Short mmCIF file of N, CA and C in Angstrom, two decimals:
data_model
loop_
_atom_site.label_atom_id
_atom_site.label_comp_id
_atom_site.label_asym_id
_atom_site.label_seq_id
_atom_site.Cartn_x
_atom_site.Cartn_y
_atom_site.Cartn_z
N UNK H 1 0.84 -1.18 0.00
CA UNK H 1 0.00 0.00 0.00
C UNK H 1 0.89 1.24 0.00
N UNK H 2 0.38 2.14 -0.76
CA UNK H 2 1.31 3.24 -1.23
C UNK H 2 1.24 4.16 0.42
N UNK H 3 1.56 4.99 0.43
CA UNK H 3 1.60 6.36 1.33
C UNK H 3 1.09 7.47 0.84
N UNK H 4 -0.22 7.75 1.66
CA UNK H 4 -1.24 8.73 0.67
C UNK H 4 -2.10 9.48 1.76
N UNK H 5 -2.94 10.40 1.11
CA UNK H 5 -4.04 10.93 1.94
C UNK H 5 -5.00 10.08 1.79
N UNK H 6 -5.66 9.16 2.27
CA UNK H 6 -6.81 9.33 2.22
C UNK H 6 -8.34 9.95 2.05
N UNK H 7 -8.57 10.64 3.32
CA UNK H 7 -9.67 11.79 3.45
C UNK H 7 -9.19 12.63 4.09
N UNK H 8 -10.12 13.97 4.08
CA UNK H 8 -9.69 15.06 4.81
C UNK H 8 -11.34 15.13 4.78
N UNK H 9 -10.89 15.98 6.72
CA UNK H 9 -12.55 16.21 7.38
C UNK H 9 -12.55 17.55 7.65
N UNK H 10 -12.86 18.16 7.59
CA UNK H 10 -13.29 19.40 8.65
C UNK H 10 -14.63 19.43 9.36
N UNK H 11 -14.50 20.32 10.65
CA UNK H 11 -15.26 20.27 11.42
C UNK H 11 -15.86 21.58 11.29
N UNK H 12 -16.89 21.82 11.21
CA UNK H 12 -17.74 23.25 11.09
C UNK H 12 -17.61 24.14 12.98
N UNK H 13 -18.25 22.97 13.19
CA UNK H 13 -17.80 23.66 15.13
C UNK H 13 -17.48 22.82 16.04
N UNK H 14 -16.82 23.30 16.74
CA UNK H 14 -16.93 22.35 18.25
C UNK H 14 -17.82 21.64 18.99
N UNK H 15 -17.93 19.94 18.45
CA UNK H 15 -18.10 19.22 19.10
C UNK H 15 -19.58 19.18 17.28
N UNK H 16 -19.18 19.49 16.33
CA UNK H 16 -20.43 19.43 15.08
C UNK H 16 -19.71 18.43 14.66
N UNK H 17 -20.67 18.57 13.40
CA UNK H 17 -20.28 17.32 12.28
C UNK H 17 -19.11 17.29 11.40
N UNK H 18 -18.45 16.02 10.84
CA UNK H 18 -17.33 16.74 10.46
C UNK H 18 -17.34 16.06 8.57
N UNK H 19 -17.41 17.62 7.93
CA UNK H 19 -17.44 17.24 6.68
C UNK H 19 -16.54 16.84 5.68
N UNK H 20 -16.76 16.13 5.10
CA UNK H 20 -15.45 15.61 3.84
C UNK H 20 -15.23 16.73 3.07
N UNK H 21 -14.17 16.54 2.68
CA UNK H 21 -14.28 17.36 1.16
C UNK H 21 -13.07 16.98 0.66
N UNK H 22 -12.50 16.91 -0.92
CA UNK H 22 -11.52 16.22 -1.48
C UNK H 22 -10.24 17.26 -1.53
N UNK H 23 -10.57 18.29 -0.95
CA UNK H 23 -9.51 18.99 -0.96
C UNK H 23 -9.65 20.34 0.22
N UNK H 24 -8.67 20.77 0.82
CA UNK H 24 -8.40 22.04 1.81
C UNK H 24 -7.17 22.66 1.76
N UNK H 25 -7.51 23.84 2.44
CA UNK H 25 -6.26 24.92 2.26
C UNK H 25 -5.53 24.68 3.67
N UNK H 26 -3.98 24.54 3.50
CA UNK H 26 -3.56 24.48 4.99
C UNK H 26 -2.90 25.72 4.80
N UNK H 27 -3.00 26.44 6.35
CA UNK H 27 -2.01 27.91 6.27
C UNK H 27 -0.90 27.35 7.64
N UNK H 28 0.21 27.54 7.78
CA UNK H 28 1.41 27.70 8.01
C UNK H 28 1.25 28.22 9.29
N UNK H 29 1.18 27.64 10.34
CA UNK H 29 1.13 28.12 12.24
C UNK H 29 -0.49 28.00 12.29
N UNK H 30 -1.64 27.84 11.75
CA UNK H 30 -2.65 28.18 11.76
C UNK H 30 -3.18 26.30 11.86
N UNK H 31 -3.56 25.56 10.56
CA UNK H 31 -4.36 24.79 10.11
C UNK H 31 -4.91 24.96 8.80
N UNK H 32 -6.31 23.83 9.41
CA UNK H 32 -7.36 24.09 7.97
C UNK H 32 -8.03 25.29 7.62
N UNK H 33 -8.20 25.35 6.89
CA UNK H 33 -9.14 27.01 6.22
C UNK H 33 -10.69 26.46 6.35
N UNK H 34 -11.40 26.92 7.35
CA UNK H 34 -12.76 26.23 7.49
C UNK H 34 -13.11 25.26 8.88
N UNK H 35 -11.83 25.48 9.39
CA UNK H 35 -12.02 23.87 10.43
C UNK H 35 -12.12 24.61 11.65
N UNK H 36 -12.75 24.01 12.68
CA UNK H 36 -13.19 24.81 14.31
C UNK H 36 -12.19 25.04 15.06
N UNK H 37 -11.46 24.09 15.03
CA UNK H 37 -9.78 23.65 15.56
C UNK H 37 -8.71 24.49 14.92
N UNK H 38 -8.86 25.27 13.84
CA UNK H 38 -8.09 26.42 13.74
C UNK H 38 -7.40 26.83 14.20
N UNK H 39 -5.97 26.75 14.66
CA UNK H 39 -4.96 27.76 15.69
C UNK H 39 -4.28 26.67 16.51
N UNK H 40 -3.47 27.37 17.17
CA UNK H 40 -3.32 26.63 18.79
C UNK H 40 -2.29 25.45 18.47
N UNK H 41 -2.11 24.56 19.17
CA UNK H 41 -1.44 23.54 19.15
C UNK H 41 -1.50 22.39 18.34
N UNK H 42 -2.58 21.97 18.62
CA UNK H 42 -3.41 20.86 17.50
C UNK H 42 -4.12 21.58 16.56
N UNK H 43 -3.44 21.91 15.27
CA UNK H 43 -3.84 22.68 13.67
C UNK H 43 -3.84 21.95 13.43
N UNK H 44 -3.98 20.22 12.99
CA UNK H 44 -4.29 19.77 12.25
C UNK H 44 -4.22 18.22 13.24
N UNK H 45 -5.17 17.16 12.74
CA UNK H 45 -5.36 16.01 13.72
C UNK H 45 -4.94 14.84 12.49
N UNK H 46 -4.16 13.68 13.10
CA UNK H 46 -4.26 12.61 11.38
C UNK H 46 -4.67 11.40 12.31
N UNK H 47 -5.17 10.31 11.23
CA UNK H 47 -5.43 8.70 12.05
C UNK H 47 -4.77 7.96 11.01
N UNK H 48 -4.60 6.68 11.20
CA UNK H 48 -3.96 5.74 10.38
C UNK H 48 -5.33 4.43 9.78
N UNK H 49 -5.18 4.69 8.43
CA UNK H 49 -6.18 3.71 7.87
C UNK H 49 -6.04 2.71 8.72
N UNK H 50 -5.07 1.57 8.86
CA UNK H 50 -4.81 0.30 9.13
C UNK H 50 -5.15 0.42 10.53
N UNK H 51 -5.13 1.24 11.28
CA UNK H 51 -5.23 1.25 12.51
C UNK H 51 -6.40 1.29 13.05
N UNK H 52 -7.24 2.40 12.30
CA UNK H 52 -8.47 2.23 12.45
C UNK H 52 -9.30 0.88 11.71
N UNK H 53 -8.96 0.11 11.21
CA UNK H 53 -9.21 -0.81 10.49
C UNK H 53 -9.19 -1.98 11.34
N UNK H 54 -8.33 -2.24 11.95
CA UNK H 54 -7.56 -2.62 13.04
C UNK H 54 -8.82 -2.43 14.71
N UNK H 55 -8.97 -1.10 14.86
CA UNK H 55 -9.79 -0.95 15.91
C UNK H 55 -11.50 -1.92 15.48
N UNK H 56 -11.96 -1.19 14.72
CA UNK H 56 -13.34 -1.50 14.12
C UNK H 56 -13.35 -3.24 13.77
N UNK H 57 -12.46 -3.60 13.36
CA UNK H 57 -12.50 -5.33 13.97
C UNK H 57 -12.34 -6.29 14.77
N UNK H 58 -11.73 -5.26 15.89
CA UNK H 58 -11.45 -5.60 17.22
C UNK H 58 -12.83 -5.74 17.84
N UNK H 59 -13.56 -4.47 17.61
CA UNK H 59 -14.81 -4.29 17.93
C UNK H 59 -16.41 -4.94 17.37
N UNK H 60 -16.04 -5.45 15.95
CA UNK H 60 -16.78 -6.38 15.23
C UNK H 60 -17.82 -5.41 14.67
N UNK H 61 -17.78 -4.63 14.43
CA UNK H 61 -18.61 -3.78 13.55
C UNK H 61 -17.70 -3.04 12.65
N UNK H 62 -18.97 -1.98 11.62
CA UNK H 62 -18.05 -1.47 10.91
C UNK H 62 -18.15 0.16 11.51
N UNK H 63 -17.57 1.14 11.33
CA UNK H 63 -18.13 2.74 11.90
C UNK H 63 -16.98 3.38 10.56
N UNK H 64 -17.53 4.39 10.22
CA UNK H 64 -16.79 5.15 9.34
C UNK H 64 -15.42 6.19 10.18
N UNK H 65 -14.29 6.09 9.86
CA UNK H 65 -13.23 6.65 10.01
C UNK H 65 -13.40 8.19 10.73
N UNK H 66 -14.35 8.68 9.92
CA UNK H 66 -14.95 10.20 10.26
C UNK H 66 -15.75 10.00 11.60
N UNK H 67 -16.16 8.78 11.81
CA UNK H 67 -16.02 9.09 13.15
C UNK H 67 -14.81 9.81 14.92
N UNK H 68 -13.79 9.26 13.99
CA UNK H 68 -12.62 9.75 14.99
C UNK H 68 -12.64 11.22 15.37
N UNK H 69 -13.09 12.02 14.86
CA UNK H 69 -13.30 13.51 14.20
C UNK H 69 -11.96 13.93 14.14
N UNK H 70 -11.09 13.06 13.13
CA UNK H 70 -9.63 13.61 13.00
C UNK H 70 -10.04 14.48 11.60
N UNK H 71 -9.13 15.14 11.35
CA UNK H 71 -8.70 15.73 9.76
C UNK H 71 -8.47 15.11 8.72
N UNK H 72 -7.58 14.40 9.24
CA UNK H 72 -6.57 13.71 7.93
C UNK H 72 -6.78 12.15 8.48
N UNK H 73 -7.11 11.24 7.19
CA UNK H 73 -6.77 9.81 7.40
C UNK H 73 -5.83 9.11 6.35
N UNK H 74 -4.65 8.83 7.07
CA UNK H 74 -3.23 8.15 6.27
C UNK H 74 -3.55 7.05 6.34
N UNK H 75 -3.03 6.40 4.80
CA UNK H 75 -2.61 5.17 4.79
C UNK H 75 -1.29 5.08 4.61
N UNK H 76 -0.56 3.59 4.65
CA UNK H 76 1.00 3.41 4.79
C UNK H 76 2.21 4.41 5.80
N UNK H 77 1.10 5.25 6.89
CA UNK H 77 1.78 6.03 7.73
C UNK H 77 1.61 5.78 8.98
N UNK H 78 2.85 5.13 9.39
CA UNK H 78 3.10 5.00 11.06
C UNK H 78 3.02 6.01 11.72
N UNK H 79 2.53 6.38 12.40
CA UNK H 79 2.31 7.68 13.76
C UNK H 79 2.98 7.51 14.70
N UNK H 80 3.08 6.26 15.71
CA UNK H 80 3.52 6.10 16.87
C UNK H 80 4.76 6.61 16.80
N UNK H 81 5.06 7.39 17.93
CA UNK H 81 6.48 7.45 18.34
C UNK H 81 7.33 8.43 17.58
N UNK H 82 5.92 9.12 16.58
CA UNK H 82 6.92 10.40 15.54
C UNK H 82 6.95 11.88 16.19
N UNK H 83 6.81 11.92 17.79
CA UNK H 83 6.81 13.42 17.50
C UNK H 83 8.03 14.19 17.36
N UNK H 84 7.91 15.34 16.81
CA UNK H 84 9.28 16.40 16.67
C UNK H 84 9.43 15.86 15.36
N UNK H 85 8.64 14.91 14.16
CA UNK H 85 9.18 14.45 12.98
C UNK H 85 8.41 15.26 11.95
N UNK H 86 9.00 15.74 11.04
CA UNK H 86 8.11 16.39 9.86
C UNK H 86 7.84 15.63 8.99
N UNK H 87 6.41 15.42 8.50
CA UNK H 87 5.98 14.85 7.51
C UNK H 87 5.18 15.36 6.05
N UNK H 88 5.35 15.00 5.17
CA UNK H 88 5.34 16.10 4.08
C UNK H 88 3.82 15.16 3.45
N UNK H 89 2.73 16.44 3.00
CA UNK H 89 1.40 15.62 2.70
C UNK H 89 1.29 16.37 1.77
N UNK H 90 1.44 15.62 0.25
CA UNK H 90 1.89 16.53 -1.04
C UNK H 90 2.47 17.79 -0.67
N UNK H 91 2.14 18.59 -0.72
CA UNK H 91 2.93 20.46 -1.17
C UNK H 91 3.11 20.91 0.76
N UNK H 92 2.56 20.50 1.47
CA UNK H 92 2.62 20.87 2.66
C UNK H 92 3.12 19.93 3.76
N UNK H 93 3.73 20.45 4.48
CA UNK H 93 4.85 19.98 5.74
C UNK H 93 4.03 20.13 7.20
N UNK H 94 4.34 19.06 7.68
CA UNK H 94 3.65 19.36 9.03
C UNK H 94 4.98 18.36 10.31
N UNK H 95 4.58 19.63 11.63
CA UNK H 95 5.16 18.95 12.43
C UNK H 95 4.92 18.27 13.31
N UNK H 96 4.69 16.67 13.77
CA UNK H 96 4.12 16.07 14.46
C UNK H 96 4.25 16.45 15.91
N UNK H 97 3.34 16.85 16.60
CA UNK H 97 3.55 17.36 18.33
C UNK H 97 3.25 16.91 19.38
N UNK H 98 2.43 15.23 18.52
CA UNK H 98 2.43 14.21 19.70
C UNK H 98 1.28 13.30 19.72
N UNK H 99 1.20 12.58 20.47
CA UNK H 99 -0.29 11.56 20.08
C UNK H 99 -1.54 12.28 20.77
N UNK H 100 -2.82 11.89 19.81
CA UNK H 100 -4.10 12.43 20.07
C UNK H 100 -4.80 11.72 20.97
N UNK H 101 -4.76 11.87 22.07
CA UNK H 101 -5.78 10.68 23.13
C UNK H 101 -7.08 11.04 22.89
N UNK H 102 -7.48 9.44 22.65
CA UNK H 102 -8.95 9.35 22.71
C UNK H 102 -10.05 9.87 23.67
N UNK H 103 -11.15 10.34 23.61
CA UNK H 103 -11.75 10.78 24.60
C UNK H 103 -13.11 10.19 24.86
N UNK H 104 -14.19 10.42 25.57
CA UNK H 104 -15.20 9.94 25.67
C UNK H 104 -16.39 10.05 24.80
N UNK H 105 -15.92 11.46 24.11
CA UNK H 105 -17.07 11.33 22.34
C UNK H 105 -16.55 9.90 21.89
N UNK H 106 -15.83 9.25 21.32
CA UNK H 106 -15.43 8.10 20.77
C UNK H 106 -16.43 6.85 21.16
N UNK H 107 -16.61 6.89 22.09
CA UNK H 107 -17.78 5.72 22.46
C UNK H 107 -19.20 6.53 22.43
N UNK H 108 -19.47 7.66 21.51
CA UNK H 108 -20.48 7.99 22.05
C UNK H 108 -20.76 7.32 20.15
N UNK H 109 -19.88 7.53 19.28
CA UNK H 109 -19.56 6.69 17.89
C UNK H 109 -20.08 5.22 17.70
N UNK H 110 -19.14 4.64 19.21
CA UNK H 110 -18.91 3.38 19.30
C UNK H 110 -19.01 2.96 20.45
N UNK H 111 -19.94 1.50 21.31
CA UNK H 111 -19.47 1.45 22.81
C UNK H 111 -18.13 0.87 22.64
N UNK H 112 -16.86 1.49 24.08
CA UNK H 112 -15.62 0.26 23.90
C UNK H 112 -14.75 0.82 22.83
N UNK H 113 -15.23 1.97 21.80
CA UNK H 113 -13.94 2.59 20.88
C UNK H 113 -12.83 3.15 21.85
N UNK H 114 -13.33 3.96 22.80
CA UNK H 114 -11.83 4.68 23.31
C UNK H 114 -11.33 3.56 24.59
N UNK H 115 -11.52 2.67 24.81
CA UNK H 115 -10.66 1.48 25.28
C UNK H 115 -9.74 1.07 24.19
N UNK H 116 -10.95 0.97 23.39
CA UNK H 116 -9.79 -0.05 22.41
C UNK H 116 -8.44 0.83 21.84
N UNK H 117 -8.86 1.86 21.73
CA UNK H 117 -7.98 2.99 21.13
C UNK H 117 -7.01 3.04 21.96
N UNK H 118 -6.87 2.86 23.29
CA UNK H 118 -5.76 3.21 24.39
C UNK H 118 -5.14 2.08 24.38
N UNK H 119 -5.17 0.81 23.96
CA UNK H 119 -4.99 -0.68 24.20
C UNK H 119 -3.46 -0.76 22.88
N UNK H 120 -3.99 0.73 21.59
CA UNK H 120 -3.08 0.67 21.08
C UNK H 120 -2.18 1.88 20.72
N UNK H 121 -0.87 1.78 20.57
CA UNK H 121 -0.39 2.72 20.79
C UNK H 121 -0.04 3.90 19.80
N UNK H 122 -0.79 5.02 20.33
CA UNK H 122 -0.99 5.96 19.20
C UNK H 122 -2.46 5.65 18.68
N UNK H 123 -2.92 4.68 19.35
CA UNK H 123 -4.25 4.49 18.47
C UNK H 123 -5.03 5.55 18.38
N UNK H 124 -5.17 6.79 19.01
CA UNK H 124 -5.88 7.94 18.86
C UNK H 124 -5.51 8.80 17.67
N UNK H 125 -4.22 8.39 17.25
CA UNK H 125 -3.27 9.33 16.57
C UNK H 125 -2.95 10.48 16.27
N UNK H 126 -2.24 11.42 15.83
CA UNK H 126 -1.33 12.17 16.03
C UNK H 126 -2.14 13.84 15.77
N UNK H 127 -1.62 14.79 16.57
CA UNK H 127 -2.08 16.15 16.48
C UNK H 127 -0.31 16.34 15.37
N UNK H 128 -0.46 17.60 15.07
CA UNK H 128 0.79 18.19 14.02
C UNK H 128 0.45 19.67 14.32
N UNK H 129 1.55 20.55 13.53
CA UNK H 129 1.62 21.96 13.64
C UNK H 129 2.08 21.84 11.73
N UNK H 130 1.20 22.91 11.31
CA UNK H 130 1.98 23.40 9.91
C UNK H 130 2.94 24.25 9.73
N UNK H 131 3.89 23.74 8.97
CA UNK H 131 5.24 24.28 8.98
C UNK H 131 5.11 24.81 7.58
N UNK H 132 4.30 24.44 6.65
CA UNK H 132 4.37 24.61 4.97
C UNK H 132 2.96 24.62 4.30
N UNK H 133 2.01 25.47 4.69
CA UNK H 133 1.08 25.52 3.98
C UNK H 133 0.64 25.30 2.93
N UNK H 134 -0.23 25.50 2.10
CA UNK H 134 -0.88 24.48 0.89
C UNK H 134 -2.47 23.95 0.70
N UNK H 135 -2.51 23.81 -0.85
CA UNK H 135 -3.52 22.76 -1.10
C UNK H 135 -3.37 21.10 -0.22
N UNK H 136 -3.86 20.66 0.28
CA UNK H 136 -3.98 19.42 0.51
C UNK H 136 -5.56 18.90 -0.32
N UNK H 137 -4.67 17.31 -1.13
CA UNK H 137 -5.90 17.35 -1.39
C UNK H 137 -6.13 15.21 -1.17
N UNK H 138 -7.24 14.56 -1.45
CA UNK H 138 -7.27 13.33 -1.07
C UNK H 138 -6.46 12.66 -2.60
N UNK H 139 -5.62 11.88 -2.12
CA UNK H 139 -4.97 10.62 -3.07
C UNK H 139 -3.32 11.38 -2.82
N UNK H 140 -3.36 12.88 -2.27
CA UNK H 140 -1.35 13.25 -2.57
C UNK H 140 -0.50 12.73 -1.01
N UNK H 141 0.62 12.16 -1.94
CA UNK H 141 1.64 11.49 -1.40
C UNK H 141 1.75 11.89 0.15
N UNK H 142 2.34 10.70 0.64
CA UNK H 142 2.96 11.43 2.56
C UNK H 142 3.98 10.66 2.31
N UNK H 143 4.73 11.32 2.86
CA UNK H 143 6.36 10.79 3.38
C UNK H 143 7.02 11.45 4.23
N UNK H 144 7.61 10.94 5.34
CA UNK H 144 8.53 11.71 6.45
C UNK H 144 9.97 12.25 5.70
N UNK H 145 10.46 13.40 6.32
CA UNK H 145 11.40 13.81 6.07
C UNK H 145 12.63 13.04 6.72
N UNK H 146 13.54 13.04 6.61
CA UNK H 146 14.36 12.39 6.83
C UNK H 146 14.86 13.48 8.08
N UNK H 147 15.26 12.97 9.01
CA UNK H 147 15.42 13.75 10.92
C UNK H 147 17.04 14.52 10.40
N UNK H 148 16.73 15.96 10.76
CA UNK H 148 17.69 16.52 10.60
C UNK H 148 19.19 16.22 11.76
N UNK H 149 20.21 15.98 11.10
CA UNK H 149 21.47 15.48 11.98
C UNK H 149 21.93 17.05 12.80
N UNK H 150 22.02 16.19 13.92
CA UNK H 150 22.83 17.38 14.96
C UNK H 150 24.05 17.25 15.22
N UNK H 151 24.84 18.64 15.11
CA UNK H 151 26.58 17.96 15.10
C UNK H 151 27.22 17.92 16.20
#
């Protein structure tokens, strides 16, 4: 499986619905253009296809991804254990700032989602900061940058 975007969500407001769309504007210290979560620390939220894939059969049902109310859903992208790592999502750079813990909306999705989510690691997955603003749009490439050497 390649390394890609999947979907991108935005959220209209805090604690609303969160809509698809095949493409968004990221601005640089900020986030999404449109999203509630705008600013601050967590500008942008990602989950891992396989992982969530992974949860939802643990659980024996199916629930759509957009339930997580993340932003971004990667495939072929490991999360755990990347923070301080930049990862590049087509034209725009982001800096990972740490894992997203699950909370109690998650079972309100699913009974038993945010157990299961804590059971794995990173399973909430990752908040980021934008370093490189841009179109983001669904199907463009992700790949980590390679960790800058300290002398």
């Amino acid at each position: 499986m390649s390394e890609r975007v999947e979907a991108i969500w935005l959220k209209r407001a805090h604690g609303g619905p969160m809509d698809a769309v095949k493409r968004a504007e990221l601005v640089a210290d900020s986030g999404l253009v449109g999203d509630a979560n705008r600013g601050g620390w967590r500008q942008v939220t990602l989950i891992e296809a396989e992982v969530w894939r992974a949860l939802v059969a643990e659980l024996g049902t199916e629930v759509p991804p957009a339930a997580r109310r993340a932003n971004v859903l990667l495939s072929g992208v490991a999360l755990a254990y990347t923070r301080g790592r930049v990862l590049r999502l087509g034209e725009c750079r982001l800096r990972i700032g740490g894992e997203t813990a699950p909370c109690e909306v998650m079972d309100k999705a699913l009974a038993g989602l945010q157990a299961a989510m804590r059971r794995i690691d990173w399973g909430g997955g990752a908040f980021a900061q934008v370093l490189t603003g841009g179109e983001l749009r669904v199907g463009d490439g992700a790949a980590w940058e390679a960790p800058e050497m300290k002398p």
